[in-house]
Coordinates of C-alpha atoms and ligand atoms in Angstrom, one line a residue:
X1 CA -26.7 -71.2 -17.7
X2 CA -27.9 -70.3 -14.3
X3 CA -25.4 -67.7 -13.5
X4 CA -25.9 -66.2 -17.2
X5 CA -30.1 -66.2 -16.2
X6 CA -29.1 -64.4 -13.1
X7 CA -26.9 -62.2 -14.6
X8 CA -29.4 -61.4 -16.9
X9 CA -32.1 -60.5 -14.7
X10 CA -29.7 -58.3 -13.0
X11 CA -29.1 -56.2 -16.2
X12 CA -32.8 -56.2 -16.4
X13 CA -33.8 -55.1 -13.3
X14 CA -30.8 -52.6 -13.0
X15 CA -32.1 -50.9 -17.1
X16 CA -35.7 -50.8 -14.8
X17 CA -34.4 -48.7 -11.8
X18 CA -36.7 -45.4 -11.9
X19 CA -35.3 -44.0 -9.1
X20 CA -32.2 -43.2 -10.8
X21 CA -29.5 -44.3 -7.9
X22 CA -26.8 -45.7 -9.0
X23 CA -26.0 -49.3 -7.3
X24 CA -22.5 -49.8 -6.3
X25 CA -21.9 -53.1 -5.1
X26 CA -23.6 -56.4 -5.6
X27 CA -23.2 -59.3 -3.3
X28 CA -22.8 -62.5 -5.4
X29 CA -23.7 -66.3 -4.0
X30 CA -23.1 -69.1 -5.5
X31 CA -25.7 -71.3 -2.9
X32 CA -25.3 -74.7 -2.0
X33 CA -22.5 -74.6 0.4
X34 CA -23.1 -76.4 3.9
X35 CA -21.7 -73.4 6.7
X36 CA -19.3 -75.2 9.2
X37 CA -17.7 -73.0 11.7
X38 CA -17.9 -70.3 14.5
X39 CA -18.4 -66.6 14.3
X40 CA -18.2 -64.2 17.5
X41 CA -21.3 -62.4 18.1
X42 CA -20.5 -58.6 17.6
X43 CA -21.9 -55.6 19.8
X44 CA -25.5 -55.1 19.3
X45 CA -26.8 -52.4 16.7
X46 CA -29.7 -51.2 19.0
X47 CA -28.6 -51.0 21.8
X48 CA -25.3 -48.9 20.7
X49 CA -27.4 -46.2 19.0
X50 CA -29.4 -45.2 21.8
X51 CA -26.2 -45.4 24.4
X52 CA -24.0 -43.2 21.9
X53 CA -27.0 -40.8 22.1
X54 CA -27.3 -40.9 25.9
X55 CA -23.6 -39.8 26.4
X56 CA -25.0 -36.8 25.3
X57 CA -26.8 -36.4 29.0
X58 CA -23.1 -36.6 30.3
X59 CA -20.4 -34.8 31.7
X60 CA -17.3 -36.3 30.9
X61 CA -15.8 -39.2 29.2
X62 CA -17.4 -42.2 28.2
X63 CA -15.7 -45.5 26.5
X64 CA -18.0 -48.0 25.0
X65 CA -16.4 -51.7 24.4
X66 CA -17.7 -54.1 21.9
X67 CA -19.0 -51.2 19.1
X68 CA -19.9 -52.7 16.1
X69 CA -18.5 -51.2 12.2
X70 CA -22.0 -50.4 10.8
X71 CA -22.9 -47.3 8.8
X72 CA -25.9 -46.5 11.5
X73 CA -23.1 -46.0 13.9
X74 CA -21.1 -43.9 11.2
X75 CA -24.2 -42.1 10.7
X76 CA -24.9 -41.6 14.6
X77 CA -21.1 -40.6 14.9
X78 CA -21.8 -38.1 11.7
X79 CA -24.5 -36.6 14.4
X80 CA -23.0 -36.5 17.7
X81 CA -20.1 -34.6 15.8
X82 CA -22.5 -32.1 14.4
X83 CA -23.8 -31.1 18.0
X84 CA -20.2 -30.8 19.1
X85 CA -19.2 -34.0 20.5
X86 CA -15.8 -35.3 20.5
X87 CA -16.1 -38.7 19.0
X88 CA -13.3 -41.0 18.2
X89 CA -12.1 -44.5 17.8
X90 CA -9.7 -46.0 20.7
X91 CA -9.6 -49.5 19.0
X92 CA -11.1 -51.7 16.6
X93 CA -14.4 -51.5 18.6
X94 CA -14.1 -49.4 21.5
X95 CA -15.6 -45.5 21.0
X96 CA -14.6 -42.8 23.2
X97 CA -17.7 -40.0 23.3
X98 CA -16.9 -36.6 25.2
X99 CA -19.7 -34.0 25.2
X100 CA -18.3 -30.2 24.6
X101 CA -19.5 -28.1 27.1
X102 CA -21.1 -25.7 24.7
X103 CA -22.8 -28.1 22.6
X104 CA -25.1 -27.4 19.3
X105 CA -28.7 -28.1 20.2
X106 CA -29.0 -28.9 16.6
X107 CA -28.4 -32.0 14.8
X108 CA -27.0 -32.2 10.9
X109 CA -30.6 -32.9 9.3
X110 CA -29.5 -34.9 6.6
X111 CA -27.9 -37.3 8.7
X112 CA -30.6 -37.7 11.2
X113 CA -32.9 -38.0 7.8
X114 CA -30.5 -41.0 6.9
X115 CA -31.4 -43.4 10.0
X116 CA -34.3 -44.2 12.3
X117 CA -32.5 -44.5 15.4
X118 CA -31.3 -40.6 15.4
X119 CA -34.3 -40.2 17.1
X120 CA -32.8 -40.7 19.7
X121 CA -30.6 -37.5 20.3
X122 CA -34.1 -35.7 21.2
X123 CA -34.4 -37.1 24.6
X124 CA -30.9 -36.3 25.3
X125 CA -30.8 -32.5 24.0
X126 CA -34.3 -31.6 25.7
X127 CA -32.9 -33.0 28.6
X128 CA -29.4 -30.7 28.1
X129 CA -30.7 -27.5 26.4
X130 CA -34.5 -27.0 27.0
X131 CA -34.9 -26.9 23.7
X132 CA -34.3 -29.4 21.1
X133 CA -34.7 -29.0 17.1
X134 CA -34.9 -32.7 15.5
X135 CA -35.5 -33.2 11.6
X136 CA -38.3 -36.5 11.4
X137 CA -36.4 -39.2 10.3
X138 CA -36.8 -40.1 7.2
X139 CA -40.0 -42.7 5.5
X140 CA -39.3 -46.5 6.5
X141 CA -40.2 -49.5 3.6
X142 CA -41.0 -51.7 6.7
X143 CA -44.4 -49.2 6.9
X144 CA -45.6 -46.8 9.5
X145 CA -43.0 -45.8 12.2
X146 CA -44.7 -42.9 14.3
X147 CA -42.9 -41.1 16.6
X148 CA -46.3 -39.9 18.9
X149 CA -45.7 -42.7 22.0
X150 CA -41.9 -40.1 22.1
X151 CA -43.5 -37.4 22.0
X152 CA -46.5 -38.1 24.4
X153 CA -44.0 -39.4 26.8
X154 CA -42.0 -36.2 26.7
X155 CA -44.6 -33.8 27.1
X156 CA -45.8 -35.7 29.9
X157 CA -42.3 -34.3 31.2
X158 CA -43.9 -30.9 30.8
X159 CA -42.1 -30.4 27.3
X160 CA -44.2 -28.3 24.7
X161 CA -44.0 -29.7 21.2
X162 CA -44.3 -28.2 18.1
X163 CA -43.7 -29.2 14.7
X164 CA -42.4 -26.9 12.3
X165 CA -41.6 -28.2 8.4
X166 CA -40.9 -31.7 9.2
X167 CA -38.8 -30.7 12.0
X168 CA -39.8 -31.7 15.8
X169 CA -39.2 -28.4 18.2
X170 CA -39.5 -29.2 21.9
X171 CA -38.9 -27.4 24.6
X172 CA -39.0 -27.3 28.1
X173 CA -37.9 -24.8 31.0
X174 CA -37.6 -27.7 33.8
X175 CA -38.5 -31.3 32.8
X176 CA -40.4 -32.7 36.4
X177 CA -41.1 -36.4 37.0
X178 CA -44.5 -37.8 36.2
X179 CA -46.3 -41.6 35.5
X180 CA -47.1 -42.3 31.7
X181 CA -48.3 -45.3 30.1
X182 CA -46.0 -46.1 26.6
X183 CA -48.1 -48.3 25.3
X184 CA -49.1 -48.2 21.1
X185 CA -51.1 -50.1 18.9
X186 CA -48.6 -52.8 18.5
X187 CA -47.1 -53.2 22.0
X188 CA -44.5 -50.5 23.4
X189 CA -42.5 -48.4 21.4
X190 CA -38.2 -49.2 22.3
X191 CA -36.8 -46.1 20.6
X192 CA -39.6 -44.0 22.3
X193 CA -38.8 -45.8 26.0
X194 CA -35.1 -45.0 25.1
X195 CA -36.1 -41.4 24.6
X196 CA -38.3 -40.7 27.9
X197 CA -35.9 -42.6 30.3
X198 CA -33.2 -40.3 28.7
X199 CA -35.0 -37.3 29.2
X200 CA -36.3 -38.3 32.7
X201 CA -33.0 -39.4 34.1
X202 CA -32.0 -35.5 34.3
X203 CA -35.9 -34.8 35.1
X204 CA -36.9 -33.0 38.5
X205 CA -38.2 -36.0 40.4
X206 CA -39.8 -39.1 39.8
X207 CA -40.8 -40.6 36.1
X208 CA -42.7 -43.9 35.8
X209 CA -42.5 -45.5 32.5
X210 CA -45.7 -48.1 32.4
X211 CA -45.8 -50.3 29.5
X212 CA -42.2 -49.8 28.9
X213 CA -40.3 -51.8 26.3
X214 CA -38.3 -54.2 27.6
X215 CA -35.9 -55.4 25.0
X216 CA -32.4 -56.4 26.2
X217 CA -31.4 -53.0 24.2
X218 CA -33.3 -50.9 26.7
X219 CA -32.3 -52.8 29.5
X220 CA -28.1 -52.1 28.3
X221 CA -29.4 -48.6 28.0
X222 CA -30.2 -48.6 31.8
X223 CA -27.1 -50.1 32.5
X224 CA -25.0 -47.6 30.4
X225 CA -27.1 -44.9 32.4
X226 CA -26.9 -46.1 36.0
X227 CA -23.4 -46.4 35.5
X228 CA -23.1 -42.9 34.9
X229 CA -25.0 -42.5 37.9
X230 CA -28.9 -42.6 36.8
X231 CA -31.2 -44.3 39.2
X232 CA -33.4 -46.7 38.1
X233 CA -35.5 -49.5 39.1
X234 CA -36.9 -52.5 37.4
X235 CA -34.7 -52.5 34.3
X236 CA -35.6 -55.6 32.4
X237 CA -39.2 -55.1 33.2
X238 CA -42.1 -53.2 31.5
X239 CA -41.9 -50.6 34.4
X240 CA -39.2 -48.5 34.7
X241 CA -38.9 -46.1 37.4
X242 CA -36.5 -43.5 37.3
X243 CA -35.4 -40.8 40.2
X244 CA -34.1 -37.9 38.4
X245 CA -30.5 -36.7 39.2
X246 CA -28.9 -33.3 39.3
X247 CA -26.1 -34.7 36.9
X248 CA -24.4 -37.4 35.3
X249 CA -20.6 -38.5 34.6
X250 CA -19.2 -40.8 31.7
X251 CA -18.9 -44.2 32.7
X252 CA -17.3 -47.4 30.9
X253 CA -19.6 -50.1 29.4
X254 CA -19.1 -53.0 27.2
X255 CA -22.2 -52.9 25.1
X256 CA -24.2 -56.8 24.3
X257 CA -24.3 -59.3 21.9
X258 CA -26.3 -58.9 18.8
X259 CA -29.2 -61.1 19.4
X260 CA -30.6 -60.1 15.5
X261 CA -27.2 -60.8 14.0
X262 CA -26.5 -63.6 16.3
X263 CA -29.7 -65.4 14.8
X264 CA -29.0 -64.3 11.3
X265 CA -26.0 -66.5 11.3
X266 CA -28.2 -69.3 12.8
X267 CA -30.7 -69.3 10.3
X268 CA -27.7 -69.3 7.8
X269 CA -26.3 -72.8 9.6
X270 CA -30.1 -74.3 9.3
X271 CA -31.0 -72.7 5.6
X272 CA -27.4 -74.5 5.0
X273 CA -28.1 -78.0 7.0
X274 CA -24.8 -76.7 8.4
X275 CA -23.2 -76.2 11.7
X276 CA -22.7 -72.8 13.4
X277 CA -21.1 -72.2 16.3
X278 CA -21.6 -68.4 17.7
X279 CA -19.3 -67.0 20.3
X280 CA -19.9 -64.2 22.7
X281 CA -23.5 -65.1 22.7
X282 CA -26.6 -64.3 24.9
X283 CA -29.1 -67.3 25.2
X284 CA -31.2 -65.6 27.5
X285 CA -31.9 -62.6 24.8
X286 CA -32.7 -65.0 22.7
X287 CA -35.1 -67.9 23.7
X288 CA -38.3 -67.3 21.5
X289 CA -36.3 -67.7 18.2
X290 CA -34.2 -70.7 19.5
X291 CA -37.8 -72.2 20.5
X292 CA -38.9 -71.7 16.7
X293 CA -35.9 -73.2 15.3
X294 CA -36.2 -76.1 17.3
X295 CA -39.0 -76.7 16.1
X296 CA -38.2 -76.8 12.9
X297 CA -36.0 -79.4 13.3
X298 CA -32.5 -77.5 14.3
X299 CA -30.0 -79.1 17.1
X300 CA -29.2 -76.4 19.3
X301 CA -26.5 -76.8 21.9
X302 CA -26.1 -73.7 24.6
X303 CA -23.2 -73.2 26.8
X304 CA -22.8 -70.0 28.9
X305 CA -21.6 -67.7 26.0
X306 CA -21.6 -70.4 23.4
X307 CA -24.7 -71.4 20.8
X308 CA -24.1 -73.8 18.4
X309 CA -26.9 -74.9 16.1
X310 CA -26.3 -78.0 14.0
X311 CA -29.1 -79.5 11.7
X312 CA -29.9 -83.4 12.2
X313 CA -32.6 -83.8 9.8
X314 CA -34.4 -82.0 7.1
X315 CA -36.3 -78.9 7.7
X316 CA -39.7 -78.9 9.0
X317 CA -42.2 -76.1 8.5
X318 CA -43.3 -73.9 11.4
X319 CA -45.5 -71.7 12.9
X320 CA -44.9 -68.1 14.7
X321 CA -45.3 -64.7 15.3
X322 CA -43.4 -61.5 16.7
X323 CA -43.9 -59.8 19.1
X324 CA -42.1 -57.1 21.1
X325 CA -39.5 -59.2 24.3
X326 CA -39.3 -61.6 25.1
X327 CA -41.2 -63.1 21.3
X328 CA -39.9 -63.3 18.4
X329 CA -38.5 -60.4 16.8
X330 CA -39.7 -58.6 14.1
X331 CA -35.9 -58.2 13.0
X332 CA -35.8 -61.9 12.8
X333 CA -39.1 -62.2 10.9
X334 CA -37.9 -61.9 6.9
X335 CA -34.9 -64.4 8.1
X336 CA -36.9 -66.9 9.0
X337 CA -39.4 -66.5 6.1
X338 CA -36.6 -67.5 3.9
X339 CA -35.6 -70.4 6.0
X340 CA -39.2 -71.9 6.3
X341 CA -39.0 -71.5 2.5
X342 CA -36.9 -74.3 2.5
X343 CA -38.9 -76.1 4.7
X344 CA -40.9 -79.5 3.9
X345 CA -44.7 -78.4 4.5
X346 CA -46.5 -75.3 5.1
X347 CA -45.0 -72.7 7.5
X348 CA -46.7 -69.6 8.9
X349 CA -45.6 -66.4 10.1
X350 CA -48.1 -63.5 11.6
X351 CA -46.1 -59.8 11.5
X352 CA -47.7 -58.6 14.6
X353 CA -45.1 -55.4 14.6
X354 CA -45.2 -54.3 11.7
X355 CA -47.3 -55.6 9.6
X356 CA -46.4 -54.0 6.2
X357 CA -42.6 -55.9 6.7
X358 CA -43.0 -57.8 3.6
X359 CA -40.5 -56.5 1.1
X360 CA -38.9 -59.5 1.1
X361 CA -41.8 -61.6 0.0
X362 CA -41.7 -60.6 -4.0
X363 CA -38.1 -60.7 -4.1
X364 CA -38.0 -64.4 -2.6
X365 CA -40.4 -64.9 -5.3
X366 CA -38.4 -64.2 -8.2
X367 CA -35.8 -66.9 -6.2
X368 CA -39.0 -69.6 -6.4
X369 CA -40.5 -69.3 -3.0
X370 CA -44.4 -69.6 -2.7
X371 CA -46.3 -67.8 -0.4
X372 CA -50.1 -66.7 0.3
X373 CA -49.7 -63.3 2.1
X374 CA -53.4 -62.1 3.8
X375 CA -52.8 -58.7 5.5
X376 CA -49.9 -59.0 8.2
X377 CA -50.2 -63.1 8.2
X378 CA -47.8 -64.6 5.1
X379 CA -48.0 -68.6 4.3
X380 CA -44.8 -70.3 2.9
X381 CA -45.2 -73.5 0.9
X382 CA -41.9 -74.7 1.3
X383 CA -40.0 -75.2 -2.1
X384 CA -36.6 -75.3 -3.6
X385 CA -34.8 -71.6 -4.5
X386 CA -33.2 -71.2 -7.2
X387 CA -30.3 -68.2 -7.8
X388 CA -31.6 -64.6 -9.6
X389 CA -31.3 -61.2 -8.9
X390 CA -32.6 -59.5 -6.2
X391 CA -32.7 -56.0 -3.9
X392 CA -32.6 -55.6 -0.2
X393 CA -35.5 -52.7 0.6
X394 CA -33.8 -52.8 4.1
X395 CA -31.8 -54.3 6.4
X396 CA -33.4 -57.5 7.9
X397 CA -35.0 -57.9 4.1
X398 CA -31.4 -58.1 2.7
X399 CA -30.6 -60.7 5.6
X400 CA -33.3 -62.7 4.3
X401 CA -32.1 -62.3 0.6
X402 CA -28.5 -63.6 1.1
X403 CA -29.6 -66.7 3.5
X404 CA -31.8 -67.6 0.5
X405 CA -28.9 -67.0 -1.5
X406 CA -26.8 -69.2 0.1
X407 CA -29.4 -72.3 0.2
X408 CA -30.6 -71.0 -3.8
X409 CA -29.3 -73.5 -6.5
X410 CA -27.1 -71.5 -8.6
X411 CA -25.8 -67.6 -8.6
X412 CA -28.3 -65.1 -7.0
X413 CA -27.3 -61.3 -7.1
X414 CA -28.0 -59.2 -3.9
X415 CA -28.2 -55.4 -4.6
X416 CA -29.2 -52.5 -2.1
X417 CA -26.2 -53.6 0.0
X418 CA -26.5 -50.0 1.6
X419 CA -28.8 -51.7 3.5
X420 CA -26.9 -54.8 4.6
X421 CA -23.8 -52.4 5.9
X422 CA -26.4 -50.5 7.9
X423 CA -26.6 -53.5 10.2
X424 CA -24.1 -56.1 9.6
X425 CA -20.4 -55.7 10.1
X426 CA -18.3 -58.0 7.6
X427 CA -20.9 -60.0 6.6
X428 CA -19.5 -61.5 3.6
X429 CA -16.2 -62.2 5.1
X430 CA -18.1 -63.9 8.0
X431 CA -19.9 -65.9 5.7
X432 CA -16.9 -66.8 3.5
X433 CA -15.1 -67.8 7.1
X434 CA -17.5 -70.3 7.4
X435 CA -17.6 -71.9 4.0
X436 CA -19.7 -70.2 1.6
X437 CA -18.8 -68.9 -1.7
X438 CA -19.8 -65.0 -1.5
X439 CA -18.3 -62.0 -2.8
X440 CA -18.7 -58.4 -3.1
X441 CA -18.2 -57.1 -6.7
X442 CA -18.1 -53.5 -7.6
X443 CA -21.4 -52.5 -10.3
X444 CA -20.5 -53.2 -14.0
X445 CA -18.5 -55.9 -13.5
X446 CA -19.3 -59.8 -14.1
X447 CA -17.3 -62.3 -12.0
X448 CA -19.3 -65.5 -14.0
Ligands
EPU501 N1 -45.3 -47.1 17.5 C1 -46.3 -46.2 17.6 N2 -46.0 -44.9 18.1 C2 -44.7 -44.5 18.3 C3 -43.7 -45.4 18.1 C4 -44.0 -46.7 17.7 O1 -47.4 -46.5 17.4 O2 -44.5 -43.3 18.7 C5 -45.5 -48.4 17.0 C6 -44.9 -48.7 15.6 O3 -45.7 -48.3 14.6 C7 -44.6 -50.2 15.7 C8 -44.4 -50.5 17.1 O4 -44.9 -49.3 17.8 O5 -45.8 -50.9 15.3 C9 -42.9 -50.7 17.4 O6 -42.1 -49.5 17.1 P1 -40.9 -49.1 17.9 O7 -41.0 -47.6 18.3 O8 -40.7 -50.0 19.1 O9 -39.7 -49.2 16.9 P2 -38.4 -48.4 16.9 O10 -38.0 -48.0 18.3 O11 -38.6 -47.3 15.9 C10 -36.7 -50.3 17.2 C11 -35.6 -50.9 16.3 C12 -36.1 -51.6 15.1 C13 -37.1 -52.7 15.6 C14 -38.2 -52.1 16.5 C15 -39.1 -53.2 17.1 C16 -33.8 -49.3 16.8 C17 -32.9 -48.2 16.3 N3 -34.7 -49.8 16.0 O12 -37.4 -49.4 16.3 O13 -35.0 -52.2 14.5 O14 -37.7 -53.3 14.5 O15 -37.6 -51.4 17.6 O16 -38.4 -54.1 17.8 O17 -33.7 -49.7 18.0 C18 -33.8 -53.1 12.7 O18 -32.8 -53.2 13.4 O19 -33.8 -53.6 11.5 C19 -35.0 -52.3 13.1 C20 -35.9 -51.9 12.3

């Protein structure tokens, strides 16, 4: 009866669609199966998009270990190719990037329109060319992503900027050192740190970066760059001080774990009262979630690359809010709004990063979750879920989906799984490794 309601609300939404795309793919999960393995972590989405992009600053080869199969490193691959980069796979997950020496100062627009993270090759081509012609990436569901911290931060670097039918022109005879503050509304911007320190390692002088993000991801991008012989200080830290070098070579760098995937599959051990056990793990990324699901009631067990989360007793509600490193992440918030949906009590979240990230909240809703949402700050009254059909708006939204999915009682039908692959590699195999009943079903067919 169940299945048939949720296969009928997926006709029904699917007859609504006004944008005319055609959906694929569907996940479909039957809920209610307790997760009981291990998983090894794989290499971190955003930290890889930003690293690919620097070996654009290169001479030579680079070979990045531990590359994750998403379609934002297709995409970024797509790009790279397009400004004349030799790209190709050596393994599984090892990448081998080799600049031309002639390269295209101009990206494929469509493909840079595709993700977010193509931002990123502006830095690096400024830095190369002078001159750099990036299309804006394209409008985000998660709500206002500006790109004005970047671009402050490069002309700072004495580039001129101009902006010419959605696409961002900059140029710049001789980039020279100079001290900036990065700082936005919202804490620092990571994908606009990523871009200055890019542009600044090949800069005349010395850059300081004040208010710097100082996610892991940036801190593997210093890594990736000083071994290609960049010098920087205080990577790890909000100030980041870079000498600029004459020229760099490609270097080989195994890029870290996933700290957003890694506590996906958590929540999906705790939204299951389940046991996880991830390998290839960093605790240390990590320790604002862990503290949250701690609190809400989660055994969490922590040795050297090892986490294991196991859940003793039910689920107690929680409070918390993101915030830029070391808080919690944003890209963690809609997973753990679906898991404190399950939780006895009330639970609180405050979306201090973005604050319009609530895509997730009506779609949970159709599944039974309650929740009073005021402005960024969303209350869940925990409740029971129960299976229907539903669409990721993006990524960490369609996270939250299928953990609710797999706690939901009965079938629940995940579209917008172009979302899903942008950031998860395998996950329904991964899932289905660890016990739960999920498959991937092509559109127009019914598996009930
Ligand atoms: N901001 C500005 N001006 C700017 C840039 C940002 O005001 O020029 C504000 C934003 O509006 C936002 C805050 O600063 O409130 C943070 O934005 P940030 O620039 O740090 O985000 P991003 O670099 O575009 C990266 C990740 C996101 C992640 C955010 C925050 C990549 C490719 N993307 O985006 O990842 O949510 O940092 O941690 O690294 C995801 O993986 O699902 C994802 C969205």
């Amino acid at each position: 009866m169940q299945i048939q309601q949720a296969a009928d609300g997926f006709s029904a939404w699917h007859g609504e669609r006004k944008d005319n795309r055609v959906e694929t793919e569907r996940l479909e999960i039957r809920g209610g199966r307790q997760l009981d393995g291990s998983i090894a972590v794989s290499g971190a989405k955003n930290a890889v998009l930003p690293i690919m992009a620097a070996c654009l600053l290169t001479r030579g080869r680079s070979v990045l270990h531990r590359v994750p199969r998403l379609r934002d490193v297709e995409t970024m691959i797509g790009i790279l190719r397009s400004l004349g980069m030799h790209v190709d796979w050596l393994g599984p997950h090892t990448l081998s990037l080799e600049p031309t020496s002639n390269p295209a100062p101009v990206p494929q627009g469509e493909l840079v329109r595709a993700m977010r993270g193509s931002i990123c090759v502006l830095g690096p081509l400024l830095a190369t060319h002078g001159v750099a012609a990036v299309p804006l990436p394209g409008g985000c569901v998660i709500g206002a992503r500006p790109i004005d911290l970047h671009l402050f931060g490069l002309g700072r670097l004495g580039a001129s900027i101009t902006e010419q039918d959605d696409i961002v022109i900059a140029r710049a005879e001789r980039l020279r050192g100079a001290e900036m503050v990065l700082a936005g509304p919202r804490g620092s911007t990571v994908t606009g740190t990523a871009n200055v320190l890019m542009a600044a390692a090949l800069a005349e002088g010395r850059t300081v970066i004040n208010a710097a993000a100082a996610e892991p991801e940036i801190a593997d991008l210093c890594r990736y760059l000083a071994s290609c012989g960049a010098a920087i200080d205080g990577i790890g830290t909000n100030r980041l001080v870079i000498e600029g070098v004459k020229e760099l070579h490609g270097a080989e760098h195994t890029v870290i774990p996933d700290r957003i995937e890694a506590g996906t599959y958590l929540v999906a051990a705790a939204i299951t009262g389940g046991t996880v056990k991830l390998t290839g793990a960093c605790e240390a990324h990590m320790t604002a979630l862990l503290d949250v699901l701690r609190e809400m009631g989660a055994h969490l067990r922590c040795q050297e690359t090892d986490i294991s989360l196991s859940m003793g007793s039910d689920l107690l509600a929680a409070s918390c809010e993101t915030a830029p490193h070391p808080g919690v992440p944003t890209d963690m918030q809609p997973q753990l709004t679906a898991l404190m949906c399950t939780a006895s009590g009330i639970s609180q979240v405050h979306e201090r990063v973005y604050p319009d990230r609530t895509t997730h909240v009506p779609e949970l809703e159709h599944m039974g979750a309650r929740f009073s949402v005021s402005g960024s700050r969303i209350q869940v009254h925990g409740s029971s879920l129960s299976g229907a059909a539903v669409h990721a708006k993006d990524l960490r939204a369609g996270a939250a989906l299928v953990l609710a999915g797999l706690a939901a009682d009965g079938l629940t039908i995940v579209t917008g799984l172009d979302q899903l692959d942008r950031g998860y590699e395998g996950l329904e195999e991964r899932l289905r490794k660890l016990g739960a009943d999920v498959q991937r079903v092509a559109a127009g067919r019914l598996t009930a």
